[in-house]
Amino acid sequence: IHDSGYEPSPFLSSFRNEPLDRSALSGFKGWLKHIRDAPLQLRLVLYQEENDELFRNIRDLFIPHSRRCMDIDIRVKCSLEFANVEELPIRIQCSPSANSIRLNFRDMKRAEPPVTWASLDLSSFSVSAPSPSHLRVLELSIDVMCRFPERRADFQLPHLRDLSISVDIFDRSAVDDFFTLLSSCPILSTLNIGTRGVFNETFERQSLSITLPSLTNFSISSSIGVFADHLLRSLSCPGLRTCSFTANDSMGAATPQYLRLITEFLSCYETVPRPPLSDLTIRFEVPYASATPTSVLAGCSTALTNLLDRVGNNLNRLRLRELVVQPALIQRMTILPGSDGSDVL
């Protein structure tokens, strides 16, 4: 740790189940007071479930300075069993000048419903703010919520390029927050989505239309097909080059319907005649049951063939898992000269 004037001064610290060193904490406080006008970089790796007292001391020392940070990276292994619920969520403020924020709170006990461990305050990121947000990278785990401006339509992340987010899709507010974020990123280029829980179909699913013209890399890990359908039908991403679709155990084995949905999404619902897609991954975690009707297997094979016919013009890498691939489809694939065949996995 060093003071570098008005260049960002890093906090690069990992704390585990170690003795509480009060002299070190006192030293940190003195250092923070000494550089109170300097921007900071903050990286914390904490193990709350092993030493909650140390976690609270480090939290109370560093988090009040989060608004001074140009980069924030906080990773915590935690458990509600050892936490004071009245102290949650931890409020983390963000400066409009911040470049990256990564908040990963991993609940080791997987509490249900999920516990909100942290709240990221984005309420000042408005079109009417004196200075726009310069945030380029945002990574949020399922146990982190966001605070937005009172008028969500005014919320903007005009420079965000990389968004990685996990969503509890049973929670209406978490789903709304997710779509608020997506709607605010006009130049987003990388989007990674993970979901947990069962989509509450009692929600009023409004028809959404979100265009991400700069998006080139897209990844989704789905826990239920109903939400995947809702999401993919809400997005238009004409510039995609790398895509990964993972169906978790709760989604079951492959279906022709889901493969057709992927085809429609990748072709922007027939509006892009030759998608630039070059790298495609489709993974199902659950294999077909031995009693799966042959009509389902044949339907999946046909849907996969149609998918590649529709969006595979520029494809040079294909990875599949737990999908039926008939010999006729393999025979139609072109292995590039000099390739050992590893481009087709």
PDB file of C-alpha atoms in Angstrom, residues 125-313:
ATOM      1  CA  PHE A 125     -26.062   7.954 -12.819  1.00  0.00           C
ATOM      2  CA  SER A 126     -28.712  10.034 -14.528  1.00  0.00           C
ATOM      3  CA  VAL A 127     -28.909  11.916 -17.815  1.00  0.00           C
ATOM      4  CA  SER A 128     -29.395  15.070 -15.724  1.00  0.00           C
ATOM      5  CA  ALA A 129     -26.265  14.491 -13.602  1.00  0.00           C
ATOM      6  CA  PRO A 130     -23.437  17.068 -13.857  1.00  0.00           C
ATOM      7  CA  SER A 131     -21.077  14.406 -15.238  1.00  0.00           C
ATOM      8  CA  PRO A 132     -21.936  11.093 -16.909  1.00  0.00           C
ATOM      9  CA  SER A 133     -20.844   7.700 -15.641  1.00  0.00           C
ATOM     10  CA  HIS A 134     -17.513   6.471 -17.025  1.00  0.00           C
ATOM     11  CA  LEU A 135     -18.117   2.908 -15.843  1.00  0.00           C
ATOM     12  CA  ARG A 136     -16.850   0.379 -18.390  1.00  0.00           C
ATOM     13  CA  VAL A 137     -17.025  -2.930 -16.491  1.00  0.00           C
ATOM     14  CA  LEU A 138     -19.781  -4.099 -14.120  1.00  0.00           C
ATOM     15  CA  GLU A 139     -19.939  -7.544 -12.482  1.00  0.00           C
ATOM     16  CA  LEU A 140     -22.664  -8.365  -9.952  1.00  0.00           C
ATOM     17  CA  SER A 141     -23.433 -11.620  -8.151  1.00  0.00           C
ATOM     18  CA  ILE A 142     -26.941 -12.758  -7.267  1.00  0.00           C
ATOM     19  CA  ASP A 143     -26.715 -11.372  -3.715  1.00  0.00           C
ATOM     20  CA  VAL A 144     -26.164  -7.752  -4.833  1.00  0.00           C
ATOM     21  CA  MET A 145     -28.946  -5.276  -5.584  1.00  0.00           C
ATOM     22  CA  CYS A 146     -28.791  -1.881  -7.306  1.00  0.00           C
ATOM     23  CA  ARG A 147     -30.252   1.491  -6.376  1.00  0.00           C
ATOM     24  CA  PHE A 148     -31.322   3.534  -9.396  1.00  0.00           C
ATOM     25  CA  PRO A 149     -32.451   7.151  -9.946  1.00  0.00           C
ATOM     26  CA  GLU A 150     -36.048   7.855  -8.972  1.00  0.00           C
ATOM     27  CA  ARG A 151     -36.911   8.012 -12.682  1.00  0.00           C
ATOM     28  CA  ARG A 152     -35.439   4.832 -14.106  1.00  0.00           C
ATOM     29  CA  ALA A 153     -35.887   6.151 -17.628  1.00  0.00           C
ATOM     30  CA  ASP A 154     -33.139   8.701 -16.808  1.00  0.00           C
ATOM     31  CA  PHE A 155     -30.618   6.023 -15.794  1.00  0.00           C
ATOM     32  CA  GLN A 156     -27.660   5.770 -18.188  1.00  0.00           C
ATOM     33  CA  LEU A 157     -24.366   3.870 -18.397  1.00  0.00           C
ATOM     34  CA  PRO A 158     -23.145   5.421 -21.661  1.00  0.00           C
ATOM     35  CA  HIS A 159     -19.632   3.898 -21.511  1.00  0.00           C
ATOM     36  CA  LEU A 160     -20.381   0.413 -20.174  1.00  0.00           C
ATOM     37  CA  ARG A 161     -18.772  -2.269 -22.355  1.00  0.00           C
ATOM     38  CA  ASP A 162     -18.803  -5.398 -20.186  1.00  0.00           C
ATOM     39  CA  LEU A 163     -21.710  -6.596 -18.022  1.00  0.00           C
ATOM     40  CA  SER A 164     -21.699  -9.872 -16.051  1.00  0.00           C
ATOM     41  CA  ILE A 165     -24.705 -10.473 -13.819  1.00  0.00           C
ATOM     42  CA  SER A 166     -26.498 -13.232 -11.922  1.00  0.00           C
ATOM     43  CA  VAL A 167     -30.246 -12.853 -11.415  1.00  0.00           C
ATOM     44  CA  ASP A 168     -32.731 -14.420  -9.002  1.00  0.00           C
ATOM     45  CA  ILE A 169     -35.555 -14.733 -11.536  1.00  0.00           C
ATOM     46  CA  PHE A 170     -38.166 -15.501  -8.850  1.00  0.00           C
ATOM     47  CA  ASP A 171     -37.698 -11.980  -7.464  1.00  0.00           C
ATOM     48  CA  ARG A 172     -39.707  -9.437  -9.446  1.00  0.00           C
ATOM     49  CA  SER A 173     -37.532  -6.511  -8.341  1.00  0.00           C
ATOM     50  CA  ALA A 174     -34.334  -8.349  -9.354  1.00  0.00           C
ATOM     51  CA  VAL A 175     -35.778  -9.042 -12.814  1.00  0.00           C
ATOM     52  CA  ASP A 176     -36.850  -5.399 -13.182  1.00  0.00           C
ATOM     53  CA  ASP A 177     -33.378  -4.224 -12.107  1.00  0.00           C
ATOM     54  CA  PHE A 178     -31.782  -6.533 -14.652  1.00  0.00           C
ATOM     55  CA  PHE A 179     -33.807  -5.120 -17.543  1.00  0.00           C
ATOM     56  CA  THR A 180     -33.158  -1.568 -16.302  1.00  0.00           C
ATOM     57  CA  LEU A 181     -29.424  -2.237 -16.569  1.00  0.00           C
ATOM     58  CA  LEU A 182     -29.746  -3.779 -20.039  1.00  0.00           C
ATOM     59  CA  SER A 183     -31.766  -0.811 -21.292  1.00  0.00           C
ATOM     60  CA  SER A 184     -29.108   1.684 -20.182  1.00  0.00           C
ATOM     61  CA  CYS A 185     -26.039   0.350 -22.047  1.00  0.00           C
ATOM     62  CA  PRO A 186     -26.015   1.596 -25.665  1.00  0.00           C
ATOM     63  CA  ILE A 187     -22.461   0.436 -26.477  1.00  0.00           C
ATOM     64  CA  LEU A 188     -22.370  -2.841 -24.524  1.00  0.00           C
ATOM     65  CA  SER A 189     -20.052  -5.352 -26.219  1.00  0.00           C
ATOM     66  CA  THR A 190     -19.952  -8.285 -23.753  1.00  0.00           C
ATOM     67  CA  LEU A 191     -22.913  -9.669 -21.797  1.00  0.00           C
ATOM     68  CA  ASN A 192     -22.742 -12.675 -19.449  1.00  0.00           C
ATOM     69  CA  ILE A 193     -25.943 -13.744 -17.683  1.00  0.00           C
ATOM     70  CA  GLY A 194     -26.579 -16.393 -15.057  1.00  0.00           C
ATOM     71  CA  THR A 195     -29.965 -17.183 -13.535  1.00  0.00           C
ATOM     72  CA  ARG A 196     -31.125 -18.932 -10.388  1.00  0.00           C
ATOM     73  CA  GLY A 197     -34.545 -19.971  -9.220  1.00  0.00           C
ATOM     74  CA  VAL A 198     -37.835 -20.464 -11.006  1.00  0.00           C
ATOM     75  CA  PHE A 199     -39.334 -17.649 -13.054  1.00  0.00           C
ATOM     76  CA  ASN A 200     -42.496 -16.439 -11.344  1.00  0.00           C
ATOM     77  CA  GLU A 201     -44.973 -16.547 -14.193  1.00  0.00           C
ATOM     78  CA  THR A 202     -47.490 -14.549 -12.148  1.00  0.00           C
ATOM     79  CA  PHE A 203     -45.397 -11.485 -13.037  1.00  0.00           C
ATOM     80  CA  GLU A 204     -46.875  -9.359 -15.755  1.00  0.00           C
ATOM     81  CA  ARG A 205     -44.395  -9.986 -18.542  1.00  0.00           C
ATOM     82  CA  GLN A 206     -44.408  -6.755 -20.502  1.00  0.00           C
ATOM     83  CA  SER A 207     -43.321  -6.848 -24.095  1.00  0.00           C
ATOM     84  CA  LEU A 208     -39.779  -5.447 -24.180  1.00  0.00           C
ATOM     85  CA  SER A 209     -37.588  -4.444 -27.079  1.00  0.00           C
ATOM     86  CA  ILE A 210     -33.927  -3.807 -26.256  1.00  0.00           C
ATOM     87  CA  THR A 211     -31.451  -3.365 -29.088  1.00  0.00           C
ATOM     88  CA  LEU A 212     -27.753  -3.864 -28.351  1.00  0.00           C
ATOM     89  CA  PRO A 213     -26.092  -2.962 -31.661  1.00  0.00           C
ATOM     90  CA  SER A 214     -22.505  -3.210 -30.363  1.00  0.00           C
ATOM     91  CA  LEU A 215     -22.876  -6.557 -28.573  1.00  0.00           C
ATOM     92  CA  THR A 216     -20.414  -9.127 -29.947  1.00  0.00           C
ATOM     93  CA  ASN A 217     -20.067 -11.595 -27.048  1.00  0.00           C
ATOM     94  CA  PHE A 218     -23.089 -13.139 -25.354  1.00  0.00           C
ATOM     95  CA  SER A 219     -23.387 -15.905 -22.765  1.00  0.00           C
ATOM     96  CA  ILE A 220     -26.418 -17.149 -20.844  1.00  0.00           C
ATOM     97  CA  SER A 221     -26.727 -19.919 -18.270  1.00  0.00           C
ATOM     98  CA  SER A 222     -30.442 -20.628 -17.831  1.00  0.00           C
ATOM     99  CA  SER A 223     -32.273 -22.243 -14.931  1.00  0.00           C
ATOM    100  CA  ILE A 224     -35.661 -22.331 -16.663  1.00  0.00           C
ATOM    101  CA  GLY A 225     -36.760 -22.091 -20.269  1.00  0.00           C
ATOM    102  CA  VAL A 226     -39.651 -19.673 -19.675  1.00  0.00           C
ATOM    103  CA  PHE A 227     -37.305 -16.875 -18.613  1.00  0.00           C
ATOM    104  CA  ALA A 228     -34.798 -17.692 -21.380  1.00  0.00           C
ATOM    105  CA  ASP A 229     -37.651 -17.360 -23.873  1.00  0.00           C
ATOM    106  CA  HIS A 230     -38.732 -14.028 -22.347  1.00  0.00           C
ATOM    107  CA  LEU A 231     -35.182 -12.659 -22.396  1.00  0.00           C
ATOM    108  CA  LEU A 232     -34.176 -13.784 -25.884  1.00  0.00           C
ATOM    109  CA  ARG A 233     -37.407 -12.445 -27.368  1.00  0.00           C
ATOM    110  CA  SER A 234     -36.700  -9.074 -25.694  1.00  0.00           C
ATOM    111  CA  LEU A 235     -33.218  -8.621 -27.209  1.00  0.00           C
ATOM    112  CA  SER A 236     -32.015  -7.703 -30.666  1.00  0.00           C
ATOM    113  CA  CYS A 237     -28.265  -8.214 -31.139  1.00  0.00           C
ATOM    114  CA  PRO A 238     -27.340  -8.042 -34.849  1.00  0.00           C
ATOM    115  CA  GLY A 239     -23.548  -8.010 -34.369  1.00  0.00           C
ATOM    116  CA  LEU A 240     -23.020 -11.176 -32.306  1.00  0.00           C
ATOM    117  CA  ARG A 241     -19.827 -13.117 -33.006  1.00  0.00           C
ATOM    118  CA  THR A 242     -19.459 -15.383 -29.972  1.00  0.00           C
ATOM    119  CA  CYS A 243     -22.442 -16.986 -28.229  1.00  0.00           C
ATOM    120  CA  SER A 244     -22.820 -19.564 -25.480  1.00  0.00           C
ATOM    121  CA  PHE A 245     -26.098 -21.081 -24.306  1.00  0.00           C
ATOM    122  CA  THR A 246     -26.054 -23.350 -21.239  1.00  0.00           C
ATOM    123  CA  ALA A 247     -29.199 -25.078 -20.008  1.00  0.00           C
ATOM    124  CA  ASN A 248     -28.823 -26.011 -16.333  1.00  0.00           C
ATOM    125  CA  ASP A 249     -30.139 -29.213 -14.762  1.00  0.00           C
ATOM    126  CA  SER A 250     -33.514 -27.652 -13.952  1.00  0.00           C
ATOM    127  CA  MET A 251     -34.179 -27.044 -17.662  1.00  0.00           C
ATOM    128  CA  GLY A 252     -33.927 -30.734 -18.469  1.00  0.00           C
ATOM    129  CA  ALA A 253     -32.804 -32.223 -21.780  1.00  0.00           C
ATOM    130  CA  ALA A 254     -32.768 -30.484 -25.142  1.00  0.00           C
ATOM    131  CA  THR A 255     -36.022 -29.693 -26.899  1.00  0.00           C
ATOM    132  CA  PRO A 256     -36.708 -28.665 -30.516  1.00  0.00           C
ATOM    133  CA  GLN A 257     -38.527 -25.575 -29.199  1.00  0.00           C
ATOM    134  CA  TYR A 258     -35.465 -24.222 -27.392  1.00  0.00           C
ATOM    135  CA  LEU A 259     -33.205 -24.830 -30.399  1.00  0.00           C
ATOM    136  CA  ARG A 260     -35.684 -22.979 -32.618  1.00  0.00           C
ATOM    137  CA  LEU A 261     -35.719 -20.096 -30.123  1.00  0.00           C
ATOM    138  CA  ILE A 262     -31.911 -19.880 -30.346  1.00  0.00           C
ATOM    139  CA  THR A 263     -32.160 -19.803 -34.140  1.00  0.00           C
ATOM    140  CA  GLU A 264     -34.678 -16.952 -34.045  1.00  0.00           C
ATOM    141  CA  PHE A 265     -32.563 -14.989 -31.568  1.00  0.00           C
ATOM    142  CA  LEU A 266     -29.304 -15.383 -33.532  1.00  0.00           C
ATOM    143  CA  SER A 267     -30.979 -14.331 -36.781  1.00  0.00           C
ATOM    144  CA  CYS A 268     -32.682 -11.366 -35.053  1.00  0.00           C
ATOM    145  CA  TYR A 269     -35.986 -12.923 -35.991  1.00  0.00           C
ATOM    146  CA  GLU A 270     -35.180 -13.176 -39.692  1.00  0.00           C
ATOM    147  CA  THR A 271     -33.954  -9.567 -39.984  1.00  0.00           C
ATOM    148  CA  VAL A 272     -30.230 -10.399 -40.397  1.00  0.00           C
ATOM    149  CA  PRO A 273     -29.666 -12.532 -43.532  1.00  0.00           C
ATOM    150  CA  ARG A 274     -26.042 -13.504 -42.778  1.00  0.00           C
ATOM    151  CA  PRO A 275     -25.260 -13.166 -39.045  1.00  0.00           C
ATOM    152  CA  PRO A 276     -21.534 -12.590 -38.333  1.00  0.00           C
ATOM    153  CA  LEU A 277     -21.551 -15.396 -35.720  1.00  0.00           C
ATOM    154  CA  SER A 278     -18.199 -17.243 -35.697  1.00  0.00           C
ATOM    155  CA  ASP A 279     -18.207 -19.179 -32.383  1.00  0.00           C
ATOM    156  CA  LEU A 280     -21.255 -21.034 -31.009  1.00  0.00           C
ATOM    157  CA  THR A 281     -21.652 -23.189 -27.890  1.00  0.00           C
ATOM    158  CA  ILE A 282     -24.870 -24.996 -26.902  1.00  0.00           C
ATOM    159  CA  ARG A 283     -24.719 -27.065 -23.737  1.00  0.00           C
ATOM    160  CA  PHE A 284     -27.370 -29.086 -21.948  1.00  0.00           C
ATOM    161  CA  GLU A 285     -26.440 -30.428 -18.519  1.00  0.00           C
ATOM    162  CA  VAL A 286     -29.054 -33.195 -18.617  1.00  0.00           C
ATOM    163  CA  PRO A 287     -28.737 -36.021 -21.174  1.00  0.00           C
ATOM    164  CA  TYR A 288     -31.679 -37.508 -22.995  1.00  0.00           C
ATOM    165  CA  ALA A 289     -33.482 -40.191 -21.003  1.00  0.00           C
ATOM    166  CA  SER A 290     -33.375 -43.692 -22.448  1.00  0.00           C
ATOM    167  CA  ALA A 291     -37.149 -43.502 -22.919  1.00  0.00           C
ATOM    168  CA  THR A 292     -37.052 -40.234 -24.884  1.00  0.00           C
ATOM    169  CA  PRO A 293     -39.413 -40.599 -27.889  1.00  0.00           C
ATOM    170  CA  THR A 294     -37.638 -40.868 -31.227  1.00  0.00           C
ATOM    171  CA  SER A 295     -39.822 -38.006 -32.468  1.00  0.00           C
ATOM    172  CA  VAL A 296     -38.163 -35.668 -29.924  1.00  0.00           C
ATOM    173  CA  LEU A 297     -34.683 -36.828 -30.913  1.00  0.00           C
ATOM    174  CA  ALA A 298     -35.464 -36.375 -34.599  1.00  0.00           C
ATOM    175  CA  GLY A 299     -37.017 -32.957 -33.898  1.00  0.00           C
ATOM    176  CA  CYS A 300     -33.889 -31.790 -32.071  1.00  0.00           C
ATOM    177  CA  SER A 301     -31.641 -33.008 -34.869  1.00  0.00           C
ATOM    178  CA  THR A 302     -33.748 -31.223 -37.477  1.00  0.00           C
ATOM    179  CA  ALA A 303     -33.858 -28.038 -35.393  1.00  0.00           C
ATOM    180  CA  LEU A 304     -30.070 -28.127 -34.981  1.00  0.00           C
ATOM    181  CA  THR A 305     -29.571 -28.603 -38.725  1.00  0.00           C
ATOM    182  CA  ASN A 306     -31.902 -25.687 -39.461  1.00  0.00           C
ATOM    183  CA  LEU A 307     -30.069 -23.553 -36.907  1.00  0.00           C
ATOM    184  CA  LEU A 308     -26.716 -24.116 -38.596  1.00  0.00           C
ATOM    185  CA  ASP A 309     -28.212 -23.575 -42.044  1.00  0.00           C
ATOM    186  CA  ARG A 310     -29.664 -20.255 -40.883  1.00  0.00           C
ATOM    187  CA  VAL A 311     -26.812 -18.759 -38.856  1.00  0.00           C
ATOM    188  CA  GLY A 312     -23.759 -20.873 -39.676  1.00  0.00           C
ATOM    189  CA  ASN A 313     -22.460 -19.071 -42.774  1.00  0.00           C
TER     190      ASN A 313
END
